[in-house]
Short mmCIF file of C-alpha atoms in Angstrom, two decimals:
data_model
loop_
_atom_site.label_atom_id
_atom_site.label_comp_id
_atom_site.label_asym_id
_atom_site.label_seq_id
_atom_site.Cartn_x
_atom_site.Cartn_y
_atom_site.Cartn_z
CA ALA A 1 -0.03 0.41 0.08
CA ALA A 2 1.42 3.15 -0.98
CA MET A 3 2.28 5.93 1.95
CA ASN A 4 -0.44 8.32 1.64
CA ARG A 5 0.79 12.41 1.21
CA LYS A 6 -0.05 13.24 4.85
CA ARG A 7 1.82 10.88 6.51
CA LEU A 8 4.65 10.81 4.51
CA GLN A 9 4.84 15.06 4.90
CA GLN A 10 4.91 14.36 8.61
CA LEU A 11 7.57 11.89 8.44
CA VAL A 12 9.80 14.54 6.17
CA GLU A 13 8.91 17.23 8.69
CA SER A 14 9.99 14.90 11.38
CA LEU A 15 13.06 14.75 10.36
CA GLY A 16 13.44 18.76 11.09
CA ARG A 17 15.65 20.28 8.44
CA PRO A 18 16.39 17.90 5.67
CA PRO A 19 20.03 16.00 6.42
CA ARG A 20 22.93 18.31 4.93
CA HIS A 21 23.18 15.62 1.62
CA PHE A 22 19.83 15.26 0.73
CA ASN A 23 17.03 17.70 -0.54
CA LYS A 24 13.78 17.03 0.17
CA SER A 25 12.71 14.74 -2.90
CA GLU A 26 15.60 12.66 -2.24
CA VAL A 27 14.71 12.41 1.24
CA GLU A 28 10.78 11.74 0.26
CA CYS A 29 12.16 8.59 -2.02
CA LEU A 30 14.54 7.43 1.17
CA ILE A 31 11.26 7.23 3.50
CA LYS A 32 9.51 5.48 0.68
CA LEU A 33 12.20 3.26 0.37
CA PHE A 34 12.28 2.38 3.87
CA GLU A 35 8.90 1.95 4.55
CA THR A 36 8.72 -0.61 1.38
CA LEU A 37 11.89 -2.19 3.02
CA VAL A 38 10.27 -2.41 6.36
CA ALA A 39 6.50 -4.07 4.61
CA GLU A 40 9.00 -6.49 2.18
CA SER A 41 10.40 -7.93 5.73
CA GLY A 42 6.97 -8.92 6.68
CA SER A 43 7.87 -8.99 10.40
CA PRO A 44 5.02 -8.49 12.58
CA PHE A 45 6.77 -6.76 15.11
CA ALA A 46 8.96 -4.75 12.85
CA ALA A 47 6.06 -2.00 12.16
CA SER A 48 8.01 0.73 11.99
CA SER A 49 11.73 0.12 11.92
CA LEU A 50 14.61 -1.95 10.35
CA ASP A 51 16.39 -4.65 12.80
CA ARG A 52 20.03 -6.11 12.69
CA ASN A 53 18.86 -8.70 10.29
CA MET A 54 17.27 -6.77 7.80
CA PHE A 55 19.52 -4.04 7.90
CA ARG A 56 22.52 -6.50 7.19
CA GLY A 57 20.62 -7.98 4.20
CA ILE A 58 20.49 -4.26 2.85
CA LEU A 59 24.29 -3.73 3.41
CA HIS A 60 24.99 -7.50 1.89
CA ARG A 61 22.46 -7.28 -1.33
CA THR A 62 22.95 -3.13 -2.12
CA PHE A 63 26.41 -2.52 -1.20
CA GLY A 64 28.32 -5.94 -1.48
CA MET A 65 29.15 -6.01 2.31
CA THR A 66 30.09 -9.85 3.47
CA ASP A 67 32.10 -8.89 6.77
CA ASP A 68 29.63 -9.65 9.56
CA MET A 69 31.92 -7.58 12.26
CA ILE A 70 32.08 -4.49 9.82
CA MET A 71 28.32 -5.05 9.29
CA ASP A 72 27.29 -4.68 12.82
CA ARG A 73 29.42 -1.87 13.39
CA VAL A 74 27.79 -0.27 10.54
CA PHE A 75 24.50 -0.94 12.51
CA ARG A 76 25.68 0.36 15.30
CA MET A 77 26.32 3.74 13.41
CA PHE A 78 23.05 3.92 12.24
CA ASP A 79 21.48 3.09 15.56
CA ARG A 80 22.10 6.36 17.44
CA ASP A 81 19.48 5.71 20.03
CA SER A 82 20.91 1.78 20.55
CA ASP A 83 17.39 0.45 20.54
CA SER A 84 18.55 -2.19 18.42
CA CYS A 85 16.63 -1.40 15.26
CA ILE A 86 16.81 1.39 12.86
CA SER A 87 13.94 4.15 12.33
CA VAL A 88 13.08 6.12 9.46
CA VAL A 89 15.11 9.63 11.26
CA GLU A 90 18.21 7.37 11.60
CA TRP A 91 17.78 5.68 8.36
CA VAL A 92 17.91 8.86 6.46
CA GLU A 93 20.39 10.31 8.54
CA GLY A 94 22.68 7.74 8.47
CA LEU A 95 22.68 7.29 4.69
CA SER A 96 23.44 11.32 4.23
CA ILE A 97 26.76 10.36 5.58
CA PHE A 98 27.21 6.99 4.28
CA LEU A 99 26.66 7.71 0.55
CA ARG A 100 27.35 11.43 0.80
CA GLY A 101 29.28 12.36 3.73
CA THR A 102 31.89 14.81 3.71
CA LEU A 103 35.47 13.49 3.98
CA GLU A 104 35.49 14.72 7.83
CA GLU A 105 32.15 12.97 8.44
CA ARG A 106 33.50 9.74 6.58
CA ILE A 107 36.65 10.00 8.71
CA LYS A 108 34.20 9.93 12.03
CA PHE A 109 32.23 7.30 10.90
CA CYS A 110 35.29 4.85 10.05
CA PHE A 111 36.80 5.62 13.14
CA GLU A 112 33.65 4.70 15.05
CA VAL A 113 33.25 1.66 12.96
CA TYR A 114 36.94 0.24 13.92
CA ASP A 115 36.72 1.32 17.12
CA LEU A 116 35.38 -2.14 18.48
CA ASN A 117 35.16 -1.47 22.07
CA SER A 118 34.04 2.29 21.51
CA ASP A 119 36.83 3.74 23.76
CA GLY A 120 38.23 6.25 21.21
CA PHE A 121 41.09 4.30 20.48
CA ILE A 122 41.71 1.77 17.59
CA THR A 123 43.98 -0.94 19.14
CA ARG A 124 46.38 -3.63 18.26
CA GLU A 125 43.80 -6.36 19.08
CA GLU A 126 41.10 -4.47 17.55
CA ILE A 127 43.10 -3.71 14.30
CA PHE A 128 43.90 -8.02 14.54
CA GLN A 129 40.41 -8.67 14.37
CA MET A 130 39.14 -6.83 11.68
CA LEU A 131 42.27 -7.75 9.54
CA LYS A 132 41.72 -11.31 10.26
CA ASN A 133 37.71 -10.89 9.04
CA SER A 134 39.38 -9.37 6.20
CA PHE A 135 41.97 -11.57 5.38
CA LEU A 136 41.88 -15.13 6.90
CA LYS A 137 39.72 -17.45 4.89
CA GLN A 138 41.60 -20.40 5.62
CA ARG A 139 43.13 -20.76 9.35
CA SER A 140 46.97 -21.20 9.23
CA GLU A 141 49.26 -20.10 11.50
CA ASP A 142 51.43 -18.77 8.81
CA ALA A 143 48.15 -16.24 7.72
CA GLU A 144 47.49 -15.40 10.99
CA GLU A 145 51.46 -14.27 11.43
CA GLY A 146 51.12 -12.04 8.18
CA VAL A 147 48.20 -10.26 9.76
CA LYS A 148 50.16 -9.64 12.97
CA ASP A 149 52.92 -8.20 10.53
CA LEU A 150 50.51 -6.25 8.53
CA VAL A 151 49.03 -4.83 12.09
CA ASP A 152 52.93 -3.70 13.04
CA VAL A 153 52.92 -1.72 9.61
CA VAL A 154 49.75 -0.11 9.92
CA LEU A 155 50.13 0.76 13.65
CA LYS A 156 54.06 2.34 12.37
CA LYS A 157 52.36 4.34 9.97
CA MET A 158 49.02 5.51 11.56
CA ALA A 159 49.93 6.00 15.44
CA SER A 160 51.52 8.99 16.05
CA ASP A 161 52.83 8.03 19.31
CA HIS A 162 56.16 6.68 20.34
CA ASP A 163 55.56 4.93 23.26
CA HIS A 164 54.42 1.93 21.44
CA ASP A 165 51.25 1.13 23.21
CA GLY A 166 49.72 -0.06 20.03
CA LYS A 167 46.83 2.32 19.99
CA ILE A 168 45.60 4.75 17.13
CA SER A 169 43.73 8.12 18.51
CA PHE A 170 41.16 9.74 16.52
CA THR A 171 43.75 12.50 15.99
CA ASP A 172 46.08 9.85 14.36
CA PHE A 173 43.86 8.41 12.33
CA GLU A 174 42.43 11.69 10.80
CA THR A 175 45.52 13.24 10.22
CA SER A 176 46.61 9.65 8.42
CA VAL A 177 43.52 9.65 5.96
CA ARG A 178 43.91 13.19 5.29
CA ASP A 179 47.70 12.62 4.29
CA GLU A 180 46.69 9.20 2.32
CA ASN A 181 43.37 8.96 1.58
CA LEU A 182 43.36 5.54 0.85
CA LEU A 183 43.69 4.76 4.76
CA LEU A 184 40.49 5.80 4.83
CA GLU A 185 39.20 2.02 4.81
CA ALA A 186 42.01 0.64 5.97
CA PHE A 187 40.38 -2.27 8.44
CA GLY A 188 37.78 -3.42 6.02
CA PRO A 189 35.16 -1.46 3.56
CA CYS A 190 32.74 0.00 5.75
CA LEU A 191 31.42 2.49 3.10
CA PRO A 192 29.89 1.82 -0.22
CA ASP A 193 31.75 3.22 -3.36
CA ARG A 194 31.72 6.21 -4.03
CA LYS A 195 30.53 5.78 -7.75
#
Protein backbone atom coordinates (compact mmCIF):
# COMPACT_ATOMS: atom_id res chain seq x y z
CA ALA A 1 0.00 0.00 0.00
CA ALA A 2 1.36 3.37 -0.99
CA MET A 3 2.02 5.70 1.87
CA ASN A 4 -0.38 8.59 1.87
CA ARG A 5 0.93 12.05 1.09
CA LYS A 6 0.06 13.47 4.51
CA ARG A 7 1.98 10.74 6.37
CA LEU A 8 4.97 11.26 4.07
CA GLN A 9 4.93 15.01 4.77
CA GLN A 10 4.75 14.32 8.52
CA LEU A 11 7.77 12.02 8.31
CA VAL A 12 9.75 14.55 6.27
CA GLU A 13 8.88 17.23 8.84
CA SER A 14 9.79 14.93 11.75
CA LEU A 15 13.35 15.02 10.44
CA GLY A 16 13.38 18.76 11.06
CA ARG A 17 15.76 20.26 8.55
CA PRO A 18 16.67 17.80 5.79
CA PRO A 19 20.03 16.11 6.40
CA ARG A 20 22.85 18.11 4.86
CA HIS A 21 23.43 15.94 1.84
CA PHE A 22 19.86 15.30 0.61
CA ASN A 23 17.21 17.61 -0.76
CA LYS A 24 13.54 17.27 0.19
CA SER A 25 12.54 15.04 -2.72
CA GLU A 26 15.49 12.72 -2.06
CA VAL A 27 14.41 12.49 1.59
CA GLU A 28 10.89 11.57 0.42
CA CYS A 29 12.33 8.81 -1.83
CA LEU A 30 14.44 7.44 1.05
CA ILE A 31 11.39 7.40 3.34
CA LYS A 32 9.34 5.53 0.70
CA LEU A 33 12.21 3.06 0.24
CA PHE A 34 12.40 2.57 4.01
CA GLU A 35 8.64 1.89 4.23
CA THR A 36 8.91 -0.60 1.34
CA LEU A 37 11.84 -2.42 2.96
CA VAL A 38 10.00 -2.64 6.30
CA ALA A 39 6.84 -3.91 4.56
CA GLU A 40 8.82 -6.48 2.52
CA SER A 41 10.40 -7.85 5.66
CA GLY A 42 6.99 -9.18 6.67
CA SER A 43 8.08 -9.05 10.28
CA PRO A 44 5.02 -8.41 12.47
CA PHE A 45 6.98 -6.66 15.23
CA ALA A 46 9.01 -4.47 12.87
CA ALA A 47 6.10 -2.17 12.09
CA SER A 48 8.16 0.97 11.64
CA SER A 49 11.84 0.06 11.86
CA LEU A 50 14.58 -2.12 10.42
CA ASP A 51 16.12 -4.70 12.71
CA ARG A 52 19.74 -5.82 12.59
CA ASN A 53 19.12 -8.75 10.20
CA MET A 54 17.04 -6.70 7.78
CA PHE A 55 19.68 -3.97 7.74
CA ARG A 56 22.53 -6.45 7.27
CA GLY A 57 20.62 -7.90 4.33
CA ILE A 58 20.48 -4.44 2.76
CA LEU A 59 24.22 -3.88 3.34
CA HIS A 60 24.96 -7.25 1.76
CA ARG A 61 22.60 -7.05 -1.24
CA THR A 62 22.96 -3.36 -2.06
CA PHE A 63 26.54 -2.59 -1.06
CA GLY A 64 28.19 -6.01 -1.33
CA MET A 65 29.34 -6.10 2.29
CA THR A 66 30.22 -9.54 3.61
CA ASP A 67 32.16 -9.00 6.83
CA ASP A 68 29.84 -9.73 9.78
CA MET A 69 31.82 -7.64 12.26
CA ILE A 70 31.90 -4.58 9.98
CA MET A 71 28.20 -4.90 9.10
CA ASP A 72 27.40 -5.05 12.81
CA ARG A 73 29.43 -1.93 13.48
CA VAL A 74 27.78 -0.07 10.55
CA PHE A 75 24.41 -1.05 12.04
CA ARG A 76 25.49 0.50 15.35
CA MET A 77 26.50 3.73 13.59
CA PHE A 78 23.01 4.02 12.11
CA ASP A 79 21.28 2.95 15.36
CA ARG A 80 22.12 6.16 17.22
CA ASP A 81 19.73 5.57 20.12
CA SER A 82 20.98 1.98 20.63
CA ASP A 83 17.49 0.45 20.65
CA SER A 84 18.57 -2.38 18.30
CA CYS A 85 16.54 -1.14 15.36
CA ILE A 86 16.79 1.65 12.83
CA SER A 87 14.01 4.21 12.68
CA VAL A 88 13.16 6.20 9.57
CA VAL A 89 15.02 9.22 10.99
CA GLU A 90 18.15 7.14 11.74
CA TRP A 91 17.86 5.64 8.23
CA VAL A 92 17.84 9.00 6.44
CA GLU A 93 20.46 10.62 8.67
CA GLY A 94 22.71 7.54 8.48
CA LEU A 95 22.47 7.34 4.70
CA SER A 96 23.29 11.04 4.45
CA ILE A 97 26.79 10.36 5.81
CA PHE A 98 27.07 6.79 4.45
CA LEU A 99 26.35 7.83 0.85
CA ARG A 100 27.36 11.48 0.63
CA GLY A 101 29.36 12.41 3.71
CA THR A 102 32.22 14.85 3.53
CA LEU A 103 35.72 13.49 4.05
CA GLU A 104 35.53 14.71 7.64
CA GLU A 105 32.23 12.88 8.27
CA ARG A 106 33.51 9.70 6.63
CA ILE A 107 36.70 9.78 8.71
CA LYS A 108 34.61 10.03 11.90
CA PHE A 109 32.24 7.29 10.66
CA CYS A 110 35.06 4.85 9.79
CA PHE A 111 36.92 5.55 13.03
CA GLU A 112 33.78 4.78 15.05
CA VAL A 113 33.17 1.60 13.05
CA TYR A 114 36.75 0.43 13.68
CA ASP A 115 36.81 1.39 17.38
CA LEU A 116 35.17 -1.90 18.32
CA ASN A 117 34.83 -1.19 22.05
CA SER A 118 34.05 2.54 21.58
CA ASP A 119 36.84 3.68 23.91
CA GLY A 120 38.19 6.38 21.57
CA PHE A 121 41.14 4.32 20.31
CA ILE A 122 41.69 1.68 17.67
CA THR A 123 43.94 -0.83 19.41
CA ARG A 124 46.32 -3.47 18.11
CA GLU A 125 43.78 -6.15 19.07
CA GLU A 126 40.94 -4.39 17.24
CA ILE A 127 43.05 -3.98 14.10
CA PHE A 128 44.05 -7.64 14.30
CA GLN A 129 40.40 -8.74 14.64
CA MET A 130 39.28 -6.73 11.62
CA LEU A 131 42.19 -7.61 9.36
CA LYS A 132 41.98 -11.26 10.38
CA ASN A 133 38.31 -11.25 9.36
CA SER A 134 39.13 -9.63 6.04
CA PHE A 135 42.17 -11.70 5.12
CA LEU A 136 41.91 -15.10 6.72
CA LYS A 137 39.54 -17.35 4.88
CA GLN A 138 41.59 -20.43 5.70
CA ARG A 139 43.09 -20.77 9.16
CA SER A 140 46.83 -21.14 9.16
CA GLU A 141 49.61 -19.98 11.45
CA ASP A 142 51.53 -18.43 8.54
CA ALA A 143 48.50 -16.34 7.53
CA GLU A 144 47.97 -15.25 11.13
CA GLU A 145 51.63 -14.21 11.40
CA GLY A 146 51.22 -12.23 8.17
CA VAL A 147 48.26 -10.37 9.67
CA LYS A 148 50.29 -9.62 12.83
CA ASP A 149 53.09 -8.19 10.66
CA LEU A 150 50.53 -6.10 8.77
CA VAL A 151 49.13 -4.78 12.08
CA ASP A 152 52.64 -3.65 13.06
CA VAL A 153 53.11 -1.87 9.73
CA VAL A 154 49.74 -0.12 10.06
CA LEU A 155 50.48 0.97 13.64
CA LYS A 156 53.85 2.41 12.61
CA LYS A 157 52.15 4.29 9.76
CA MET A 158 49.16 5.61 11.69
CA ALA A 159 50.05 5.94 15.37
CA SER A 160 51.82 9.18 16.16
CA ASP A 161 52.64 8.09 19.69
CA HIS A 162 56.12 6.73 20.12
CA ASP A 163 55.47 4.83 23.32
CA HIS A 164 54.38 1.79 21.29
CA ASP A 165 51.15 1.34 23.23
CA GLY A 166 49.52 -0.09 20.12
CA LYS A 167 46.72 2.48 19.90
CA ILE A 168 45.53 4.84 17.20
CA SER A 169 43.67 7.90 18.46
CA PHE A 170 41.05 9.72 16.38
CA THR A 171 43.60 12.48 15.72
CA ASP A 172 46.17 9.89 14.52
CA PHE A 173 43.55 8.31 12.27
CA GLU A 174 42.34 11.65 10.88
CA THR A 175 45.89 12.89 10.17
CA SER A 176 46.83 9.63 8.43
CA VAL A 177 43.70 9.62 6.25
CA ARG A 178 44.11 13.28 5.29
CA ASP A 179 47.71 12.51 4.24
CA GLU A 180 46.68 9.36 2.39
CA ASN A 181 42.96 9.01 1.59
CA LEU A 182 43.36 5.29 0.79
CA LEU A 183 43.79 4.65 4.54
CA LEU A 184 40.14 5.65 5.18
CA GLU A 185 38.98 2.04 5.00
CA ALA A 186 42.28 0.44 5.97
CA PHE A 187 40.65 -2.11 8.30
CA GLY A 188 37.83 -3.27 6.06
CA PRO A 189 35.22 -1.77 3.70
CA CYS A 190 32.54 0.01 5.71
CA LEU A 191 31.38 2.61 3.17
CA PRO A 192 29.87 2.15 -0.29
CA ASP A 193 31.96 2.71 -3.39
CA ARG A 194 31.95 6.47 -4.07
CA LYS A 195 30.81 5.80 -7.65
